[in-house]
């Protein structure tokens, strides 16, 4: 099961945080700070895995990936495979990239709720439900379209 | 026109799919981004919170605006600030008709609330309605909220709808409904147990996404109950086969791999199903073999699948061909440059060596590389692997490495873990007691306050009990070497408290036992400790008790005791200590010193910590006294269970407990208070059996036995006293010798040269030696190889160092305990002959001086030899044995306390029955007891009574000591 997904930038600012088990806000912040401290102390060219038991309690692993100014962090338990989660991050980022064309840090901040929507399509209640980025895109587009529809309706009325 | 413009802008932003946010939000994000300090950021966010608070409470806010505010709240909370004032607005938004607004509302509540939040009750209704909506996007949003917000109690409210949705025409909905059901299962298995069959059904769903999602709950179900899912093996295998043959839609391909995530999940499930089941495993061999072949090992995801295959292979019933493929894959992982792959390789190796231990040897150098890698994660994983492959031949090297690493890190969590692993390995495989003590010393020195107190107790026990069954001199050597090392360590600054306690105890018990150190020297050291760590009461208490033991031994041996001036001042200080415990110890010390040799020997026999003490739990020795009292008109004692709950804390507690467990309100009226039956022989006598929790963990543990009978010779005491080993595996001394060790040894088993070694594994022969020698120059001779050799090849592939002599004896399982005795002959043997044993491929390690990497294996023995003489005479001193020294040790933690006046009366009457009451009051010990036992017992009883009465001990009670001093 996935325990948490976090995106933070290289300065330690949280850009996205989603915990699949409820944690009080203060605890969330503490964990994020703890993780950031570990992340920024890691050299380049080392593995993408960290033993997260000291931060997250027993049976937790952490996989992160560093893209430009952002760290993408997934925390999960032993029922997932580290390398696969690494690719899951890849899927997530690829999907973001498709969504925003050349995704950058600001896209994620400004389209906060859309990023959540994408993530919800991938991970549902802590389980990975969808791993195909085109399927995720399809679902997200459908949601967007449904938002757009009332405007079009309204617009056509006005112009007619 | 103005309106049209707005709509036009909305439309333009619509390309963002309605996720658009206003300029204000952009400004907020920007200003936070530019904030230079945390304080500045906080200021901005607090300002934003103020604005939002004002805005959201304005009347008639347009939905669009409201949505934006809520998103800003979410953002603010993500930054760690409290946004709870807005929760209710988020809840309101979920009621909205517009999908966009509703989704935002759901997003916000799932992020804000937990399943037990008060507001949930307001959402459940909306969720119910939304689950029935025609718009599947609304249903999806509601399902999302279901996962996060529904708790055990509200499951029934939404369960029927969720089950209906399992058959929804839209695959996205089916998928989410399954996950929601899975979530219910996780939260409360019983509430959905009748629906579990749905997961099986959905496995056959037409949509691969739904099928893939179903694997998540099935994985969990299988891992809790394998046997009910054995029938699915065939289905899983055929799905896996189809996936591997690319029968799924192209959309599921990822980096040219067909649906790798589904493959991984399936392999995980198969690993569970095939574990220990030959028949089920046989069904899997073909498909797993296929996947091994088809996997593209150049991509990350390909390797992920490969790794999962290895895990599967190592879990199911072994198949030689698959094991071979797995070994190949592992070697590819380990040879790779990627740290990720190395990590996975090490992990996979750890799994596979359980089945085929020989595989580790091919990879020894790679493993050593990983051990020295700067990457911490990799290093730790490697330590984990080493931990798994530790055996008696390589334990020294591995534990040394672990300790070095332990010293080098700051992460307390991991330090604790690695320390406990060191302890475990040392207990399990230690080649000698000396080595064990050395390792323990290191662990205590560097991670003293992190290790479990039990470890210290275990070590005390080891030192006290000794190791050799019939070999007293070995035991005394062990003790003297421990004393030596501790006296040495005491010179160092900043020793952890637990370690100091251990040191004090050992010095007290055995400091003067071998006659090497004078009593005044040891007592000097002990009072130094008490002075240097003056704010650690526990240590001081241990020190005082140790002092008492030393003096008692001196008196018993007929020597005159001269208290050092520093001890005297220390005692004066303790006699007036605020800690009643310390005070009591000091008074006891004073009392003991005043006694004659005979009495002292009875109460404080030397080296008696291991003697058993019998405890008469029924306190039958009090019968006479009770009879007397009853005849004089005292009320008989009424057992607690029959009492009607007056004045007795524990009784109240029981009621509380009862009330809590029955959960409901109590509807009957409370009974009228009955007349109090106050017994003359009050709960104090009971105290021992129902001792109430005491603040410090140690005191609970230790004061328990002492309260019973502080007599000098009851037995069960020492079992308690024996450092409470229950729960701790008693591995010490077993010297398990895993058969795996000898994979290499079997190759070199021919014995030559008439060395009659008992064990094949270490026997060497000249021919091997020669091959070894002749190949000496072939390979580069690096440190690493030496290390590798000692790790993998068994340590004895070395030669004539005293260390080898000691090693020889080690792995032979039948000489286990006697290694010391045989040692000398071994050494002779080893000096004559260099012993080499290793498989041919390990012969290439240049230098024969392999053992240089582990000095500790040498030291203890040298030490041991040095100690041989002085300790032999110990036997005479080690006389009769009782437990009292430890009893004193036990007082350490008992927080002293005052007690109520009335209780003390009762008790003081009790205490007038001194000697006769005591259980093992053998005639010889009576003198001592009369002066000591009852008082101590008394005070403890009082103490426990006080606690039972719920009175917090406050100031020292003079009465207590009046009793004590008679």
GROMACS .gro file of N, CA, C and O in nm, chain B residues 366-454:
model
  356
  526UNK      N    1   3.137  -0.827  -0.486
  526UNK     CA    2   3.032  -0.728  -0.511
  526UNK      C    3   2.969  -0.685  -0.379
  526UNK      O    4   2.942  -0.566  -0.358
  527UNK      N    5   2.950  -0.782  -0.293
  527UNK     CA    6   2.889  -0.749  -0.164
  527UNK      C    7   2.980  -0.657  -0.083
  527UNK      O    8   2.935  -0.560  -0.024
  528UNK      N    9   3.108  -0.689  -0.085
  528UNK     CA   10   3.202  -0.604  -0.012
  528UNK      C   11   3.201  -0.463  -0.069
  528UNK      O   12   3.205  -0.365   0.005
  529UNK      N   13   3.193  -0.454  -0.202
  529UNK     CA   14   3.184  -0.322  -0.264
  529UNK      C   15   3.066  -0.244  -0.210
  529UNK      O   16   3.077  -0.126  -0.177
  530UNK      N   17   2.954  -0.314  -0.203
  530UNK     CA   18   2.833  -0.246  -0.156
  530UNK      C   19   2.849  -0.203  -0.011
  530UNK      O   20   2.799  -0.099   0.030
  531UNK      N   21   2.920  -0.283   0.065
  531UNK     CA   22   2.939  -0.253   0.206
  531UNK      C   23   3.021  -0.126   0.222
  531UNK      O   24   3.006  -0.052   0.318
  532UNK      N   25   3.108  -0.103   0.125
  532UNK     CA   26   3.193   0.014   0.137
  532UNK      C   27   3.141   0.131   0.056
  532UNK      O   28   3.205   0.234   0.045
  533UNK      N   29   3.026   0.113  -0.002
  533UNK     CA   30   2.970   0.219  -0.084
  533UNK      C   31   2.930   0.338   0.002
  533UNK      O   32   2.886   0.322   0.115
  534UNK      N   33   2.949   0.458  -0.053
  534UNK     CA   34   2.907   0.575   0.026
  534UNK      C   35   2.756   0.585   0.045
  534UNK      O   36   2.709   0.657   0.134
  535UNK      N   37   2.683   0.516  -0.037
  535UNK     CA   38   2.537   0.524  -0.026
  535UNK      C   39   2.488   0.450   0.099
  535UNK      O   40   2.501   0.329   0.111
  536UNK      N   41   2.429   0.526   0.188
  536UNK     CA   42   2.385   0.469   0.315
  536UNK      C   43   2.279   0.360   0.300
  536UNK      O   44   2.282   0.259   0.370
  537UNK      N   45   2.187   0.387   0.210
  537UNK     CA   46   2.079   0.290   0.191
  537UNK      C   47   2.136   0.154   0.152
  537UNK      O   48   2.097   0.051   0.204
  538UNK      N   49   2.228   0.160   0.058
  538UNK     CA   50   2.288   0.037   0.009
  538UNK      C   51   2.366  -0.033   0.120
  538UNK      O   52   2.360  -0.154   0.138
  539UNK      N   53   2.436   0.048   0.195
  539UNK     CA   54   2.516  -0.007   0.303
  539UNK      C   55   2.427  -0.081   0.403
  539UNK      O   56   2.457  -0.191   0.446
  540UNK      N   57   2.319  -0.017   0.437
  540UNK     CA   58   2.230  -0.080   0.536
  540UNK      C   59   2.170  -0.208   0.483
  540UNK      O   60   2.155  -0.306   0.555
  541UNK      N   61   2.135  -0.204   0.356
  541UNK     CA   62   2.079  -0.324   0.297
  541UNK      C   63   2.184  -0.436   0.303
  541UNK      O   64   2.153  -0.551   0.330
  542UNK      N   65   2.308  -0.398   0.280
  542UNK     CA   66   2.413  -0.499   0.282
  542UNK      C   67   2.433  -0.554   0.422
  542UNK      O   68   2.455  -0.674   0.440
  543UNK      N   69   2.423  -0.467   0.520
  543UNK     CA   70   2.433  -0.516   0.657
  543UNK      C   71   2.321  -0.614   0.689
  543UNK      O   72   2.340  -0.711   0.760
  544UNK      N   73   2.208  -0.584   0.631
  544UNK     CA   74   2.095  -0.675   0.651
  544UNK      C   75   2.128  -0.812   0.592
  544UNK      O   76   2.099  -0.916   0.652
  545UNK      N   77   2.187  -0.809   0.474
  545UNK     CA   78   2.226  -0.935   0.410
  545UNK      C   79   2.328  -1.009   0.496
  545UNK      O   80   2.316  -1.129   0.521
  546UNK      N   81   2.429  -0.935   0.542
  546UNK     CA   82   2.532  -0.999   0.624
  546UNK      C   83   2.470  -1.059   0.750
  546UNK      O   84   2.506  -1.168   0.793
  547UNK      N   85   2.378  -0.985   0.805
  547UNK     CA   86   2.309  -1.033   0.924
  547UNK      C   87   2.243  -1.167   0.896
  547UNK      O   88   2.249  -1.259   0.977
  548UNK      N   89   2.183  -1.176   0.776
  548UNK     CA   90   2.117  -1.301   0.742
  548UNK      C   91   2.215  -1.414   0.721
  548UNK      O   92   2.182  -1.531   0.741
  549UNK      N   93   2.335  -1.382   0.673
  549UNK     CA   94   2.426  -1.492   0.642
  549UNK      C   95   2.533  -1.514   0.749
  549UNK      O   96   2.631  -1.584   0.727
  550UNK      N   97   2.513  -1.456   0.863
  550UNK     CA   98   2.610  -1.476   0.970
  550UNK      C   99   2.608  -1.620   1.019
  550UNK      O  100   2.501  -1.680   1.033
  551UNK      N  101   2.725  -1.674   1.038
  551UNK     CA  102   2.735  -1.806   1.099
  551UNK      C  103   2.856  -1.803   1.191
  551UNK      O  104   2.926  -1.701   1.198
  552UNK      N  105   2.882  -1.912   1.256
  552UNK     CA  106   2.987  -1.906   1.357
  552UNK      C  107   3.125  -1.877   1.297
  552UNK      O  108   3.213  -1.829   1.365
  553UNK      N  109   3.141  -1.902   1.169
  553UNK     CA  110   3.272  -1.879   1.110
  553UNK      C  111   3.300  -1.734   1.077
  553UNK      O  112   3.414  -1.693   1.067
  554UNK      N  113   3.196  -1.657   1.053
  554UNK     CA  114   3.224  -1.519   1.012
  554UNK      C  115   3.167  -1.416   1.108
  554UNK      O  116   3.170  -1.297   1.081
  555UNK      N  117   3.117  -1.464   1.219
  555UNK     CA  118   3.048  -1.370   1.310
  555UNK      C  119   3.139  -1.257   1.356
  555UNK      O  120   3.098  -1.142   1.365
  556UNK      N  121   3.267  -1.290   1.378
  556UNK     CA  122   3.355  -1.186   1.431
  556UNK      C  123   3.372  -1.072   1.333
  556UNK      O  124   3.362  -0.954   1.369
  557UNK      N  125   3.397  -1.109   1.206
  557UNK     CA  126   3.418  -1.005   1.106
  557UNK      C  127   3.292  -0.921   1.091
  557UNK      O  128   3.296  -0.798   1.088
  558UNK      N  129   3.179  -0.989   1.084
  558UNK     CA  130   3.055  -0.917   1.059
  558UNK      C  131   3.020  -0.826   1.174
  558UNK      O  132   2.988  -0.709   1.156
  559UNK      N  133   3.030  -0.879   1.295
  559UNK     CA  134   2.994  -0.796   1.410
  559UNK      C  135   3.090  -0.679   1.424
  559UNK      O  136   3.048  -0.566   1.453
  560UNK      N  137   3.217  -0.702   1.395
  560UNK     CA  138   3.311  -0.590   1.399
  560UNK      C  139   3.271  -0.481   1.303
  560UNK      O  140   3.271  -0.362   1.336
  561UNK      N  141   3.237  -0.523   1.183
  561UNK     CA  142   3.194  -0.426   1.082
  561UNK      C  143   3.072  -0.350   1.128
  561UNK      O  144   3.061  -0.229   1.113
  562UNK      N  145   2.979  -0.424   1.182
  562UNK     CA  146   2.855  -0.360   1.226
  562UNK      C  147   2.884  -0.258   1.334
  562UNK      O  148   2.827  -0.149   1.333
  563UNK      N  149   2.972  -0.295   1.425
  563UNK     CA  150   3.000  -0.202   1.533
  563UNK      C  151   3.070  -0.078   1.481
  563UNK      O  152   3.037   0.034   1.520
  564UNK      N  153   3.162  -0.097   1.387
  564UNK     CA  154   3.227   0.020   1.329
  564UNK      C  155   3.125   0.113   1.268
  564UNK      O  156   3.129   0.234   1.286
  565UNK      N  157   3.031   0.052   1.197
  565UNK     CA  158   2.929   0.133   1.131
  565UNK      C  159   2.841   0.199   1.236
  565UNK      O  160   2.808   0.318   1.225
  566UNK      N  161   2.809   0.123   1.338
  566UNK     CA  162   2.722   0.176   1.444
  566UNK      C  163   2.786   0.300   1.506
  566UNK      O  164   2.717   0.398   1.535
  567UNK      N  165   2.916   0.293   1.526
  567UNK     CA  166   2.984   0.405   1.589
  567UNK      C  167   2.980   0.527   1.496
  567UNK      O  168   2.970   0.640   1.541
  568UNK      N  169   2.982   0.499   1.365
  568UNK     CA  170   2.996   0.610   1.271
  568UNK      C  171   2.865   0.683   1.243
  568UNK      O  172   2.867   0.790   1.186
  569UNK      N  173   2.753   0.628   1.279
  569UNK     CA  174   2.629   0.696   1.243
  569UNK      C  175   2.564   0.769   1.359
  569UNK      O  176   2.593   0.741   1.475
  570UNK      N  177   2.476   0.861   1.324
  570UNK     CA  178   2.409   0.941   1.428
  570UNK      C  179   2.262   0.907   1.442
  570UNK      O  180   2.198   0.945   1.538
  571UNK      N  181   2.212   0.839   1.342
  571UNK     CA  182   2.070   0.808   1.339
  571UNK      C  183   2.036   0.709   1.451
  571UNK      O  184   2.067   0.592   1.445
  572UNK      N  185   1.973   0.762   1.556
  572UNK     CA  186   1.948   0.678   1.673
  572UNK      C  187   1.863   0.556   1.644
  572UNK      O  188   1.883   0.450   1.702
  573UNK      N  189   1.769   0.575   1.555
  573UNK     CA  190   1.681   0.463   1.524
  573UNK      C  191   1.761   0.346   1.469
  573UNK      O  192   1.751   0.233   1.516
  574UNK      N  193   1.843   0.378   1.373
  574UNK     CA  194   1.919   0.270   1.311
  574UNK      C  195   2.028   0.219   1.405
  574UNK      O  196   2.062   0.102   1.405
  575UNK      N  197   2.080   0.309   1.483
  575UNK     CA  198   2.182   0.269   1.580
  575UNK      C  199   2.125   0.163   1.674
  575UNK      O  200   2.189   0.062   1.703
  576UNK      N  201   2.006   0.190   1.722
  576UNK     CA  202   1.941   0.094   1.811
  576UNK      C  203   1.925  -0.040   1.741
  576UNK      O  204   1.954  -0.145   1.798
  577UNK      N  205   1.881  -0.031   1.618
  577UNK     CA  206   1.856  -0.155   1.547
  577UNK      C  207   1.984  -0.234   1.528
  577UNK      O  208   1.990  -0.354   1.555
  578UNK      N  209   2.086  -0.165   1.484
  578UNK     CA  210   2.209  -0.238   1.455
  578UNK      C  211   2.273  -0.287   1.585
  578UNK      O  212   2.330  -0.397   1.591
  579UNK      N  213   2.256  -0.210   1.693
  579UNK     CA  214   2.309  -0.256   1.821
  579UNK      C  215   2.239  -0.385   1.864
  579UNK      O  216   2.303  -0.481   1.909
  580UNK      N  217   2.108  -0.388   1.846
  580UNK     CA  218   2.039  -0.508   1.891
  580UNK      C  219   2.074  -0.626   1.801
  580UNK      O  220   2.078  -0.740   1.846
  581UNK      N  221   2.102  -0.596   1.675
  581UNK     CA  222   2.146  -0.706   1.588
  581UNK      C  223   2.281  -0.761   1.631
  581UNK      O  224   2.304  -0.881   1.632
  582UNK      N  225   2.371  -0.668   1.664
  582UNK     CA  226   2.504  -0.711   1.711
  582UNK      C  227   2.486  -0.802   1.833
  582UNK      O  228   2.549  -0.908   1.841
  583UNK      N  229   2.404  -0.758   1.924
  583UNK     CA  230   2.384  -0.835   2.046
  583UNK      C  231   2.329  -0.973   2.011
  583UNK      O  232   2.376  -1.075   2.061
  584UNK      N  233   2.232  -0.972   1.922
  584UNK     CA  234   2.171  -1.099   1.886
  584UNK      C  235   2.273  -1.194   1.824
  584UNK      O  236   2.283  -1.311   1.863
  585UNK      N  237   2.349  -1.141   1.729
  585UNK     CA  238   2.448  -1.227   1.664
  585UNK      C  239   2.552  -1.274   1.763
  585UNK      O  240   2.593  -1.390   1.763
  586UNK      N  241   2.596  -1.181   1.848
  586UNK     CA  242   2.699  -1.218   1.944
  586UNK      C  243   2.647  -1.326   2.038
  586UNK      O  244   2.718  -1.422   2.070
  587UNK      N  245   2.523  -1.314   2.077
  587UNK     CA  246   2.468  -1.415   2.167
  587UNK      C  247   2.459  -1.549   2.098
  587UNK      O  248   2.482  -1.654   2.156
  588UNK      N  249   2.425  -1.543   1.971
  588UNK     CA  250   2.399  -1.666   1.900
  588UNK      C  251   2.527  -1.738   1.859
  588UNK      O  252   2.534  -1.859   1.865
  589UNK      N  253   2.623  -1.662   1.815
  589UNK     CA  254   2.738  -1.728   1.752
  589UNK      C  255   2.871  -1.704   1.823
  589UNK      O  256   2.974  -1.745   1.772
  590UNK      N  257   2.870  -1.636   1.934
  590UNK     CA  258   2.998  -1.597   1.994
  590UNK      C  259   3.094  -1.714   2.006
  590UNK      O  260   3.057  -1.820   2.057
  591UNK      N  261   3.215  -1.697   1.960
  591UNK     CA  262   3.312  -1.803   1.969
  591UNK      C  263   3.365  -1.820   2.111
  591UNK      O  264   3.410  -1.928   2.148
  592UNK      N  265   3.362  -1.716   2.189
  592UNK     CA  266   3.413  -1.730   2.326
  592UNK      C  267   3.347  -1.626   2.415
  592UNK      O  268   3.296  -1.525   2.367
  593UNK      N  269   3.351  -1.652   2.543
  593UNK     CA  270   3.292  -1.557   2.637
  593UNK      C  271   3.363  -1.424   2.636
  593UNK      O  272   3.302  -1.319   2.644
  594UNK      N  273   3.494  -1.431   2.627
  594UNK     CA  274   3.572  -1.308   2.629
  594UNK      C  275   3.533  -1.220   2.514
  594UNK      O  276   3.514  -1.100   2.529
  595UNK      N  277   3.521  -1.283   2.399
  595UNK     CA  278   3.482  -1.206   2.281
  595UNK      C  279   3.345  -1.145   2.303
  595UNK      O  280   3.321  -1.028   2.273
  596UNK      N  281   3.259  -1.225   2.357
  596UNK     CA  282   3.123  -1.178   2.381
  596UNK      C  283   3.124  -1.054   2.470
  596UNK      O  284   3.060  -0.953   2.440
  597UNK      N  285   3.199  -1.063   2.577
  597UNK     CA  286   3.201  -0.950   2.670
  597UNK      C  287   3.262  -0.827   2.604
  597UNK      O  288   3.213  -0.715   2.619
  598UNK      N  289   3.364  -0.851   2.525
  598UNK     CA  290   3.428  -0.740   2.454
  598UNK      C  291   3.328  -0.669   2.363
  598UNK      O  292   3.320  -0.546   2.360
  599UNK      N  293   3.255  -0.751   2.289
  599UNK     CA  294   3.157  -0.694   2.196
  599UNK      C  295   3.049  -0.619   2.273
  599UNK      O  296   3.012  -0.508   2.239
  600UNK      N  297   3.005  -0.681   2.380
  600UNK     CA  298   2.902  -0.617   2.461
  600UNK      C  299   2.952  -0.483   2.514
  600UNK      O  300   2.879  -0.383   2.513
  601UNK      N  301   3.076  -0.482   2.560
  601UNK     CA  302   3.131  -0.357   2.610
  601UNK      C  303   3.125  -0.249   2.503
  601UNK      O  304   3.089  -0.136   2.530
  602UNK      N  305   3.163  -0.289   2.382
  602UNK     CA  306   3.162  -0.190   2.274
  602UNK      C  307   3.021  -0.139   2.248
  602UNK      O  308   2.999  -0.020   2.230
  603UNK      N  309   2.930  -0.234   2.244
  603UNK     CA  310   2.792  -0.195   2.215
  603UNK      C  311   2.742  -0.099   2.323
  603UNK      O  312   2.685   0.005   2.295
  604UNK      N  313   2.770  -0.135   2.448
  604UNK     CA  314   2.722  -0.050   2.558
  604UNK      C  315   2.789   0.086   2.555
  604UNK      O  316   2.727   0.188   2.583
  605UNK      N  317   2.915   0.085   2.522
  605UNK     CA  318   2.988   0.210   2.525
  605UNK      C  319   2.931   0.307   2.423
  605UNK      O  320   2.919   0.426   2.450
  606UNK      N  321   2.896   0.254   2.305
  606UNK     CA  322   2.859   0.346   2.198
  606UNK      C  323   2.709   0.360   2.180
  606UNK      O  324   2.665   0.456   2.117
  607UNK      N  325   2.636   0.265   2.229
  607UNK     CA  326   2.491   0.278   2.212
  607UNK      C  327   2.422   0.241   2.342
  607UNK      O  328   2.311   0.190   2.342
  608UNK      N  329   2.492   0.265   2.452
  608UNK     CA  330   2.445   0.216   2.581
  608UNK      C  331   2.301   0.249   2.614
  608UNK      O  332   2.226   0.164   2.657
  609UNK      N  333   2.265   0.375   2.591
  609UNK     CA  334   2.131   0.412   2.634
  609UNK      C  335   2.025   0.371   2.533
  609UNK      O  336   1.907   0.389   2.556
  610UNK      N  337   2.070   0.317   2.422
  610UNK     CA  338   1.973   0.278   2.321
  610UNK      C  339   1.936   0.131   2.330
  610UNK      O  340   1.831   0.089   2.284
  611UNK      N  341   2.025   0.051   2.387
  611UNK     CA  342   1.994  -0.092   2.390
  611UNK      C  343   1.895  -0.122   2.503
  611UNK      O  344   1.888  -0.051   2.603
  612UNK      N  345   1.826  -0.226   2.482
  612UNK     CA  346   1.729  -0.271   2.580
  612UNK      C  347   1.799  -0.308   2.711
  612UNK      O  348   1.903  -0.372   2.710
  613UNK      N  349   1.739  -0.269   2.819
  613UNK     CA  350   1.797  -0.296   2.950
  613UNK      C  351   1.815  -0.447   2.972
  613UNK      O  352   1.904  -0.492   3.042
  614UNK      N  353   1.731  -0.522   2.906
  614UNK     CA  354   1.740  -0.667   2.919
  614UNK      C  355   1.876  -0.719   2.876
  614UNK      O  356   1.925  -0.818   2.927
   0.00000   0.00000   0.00000
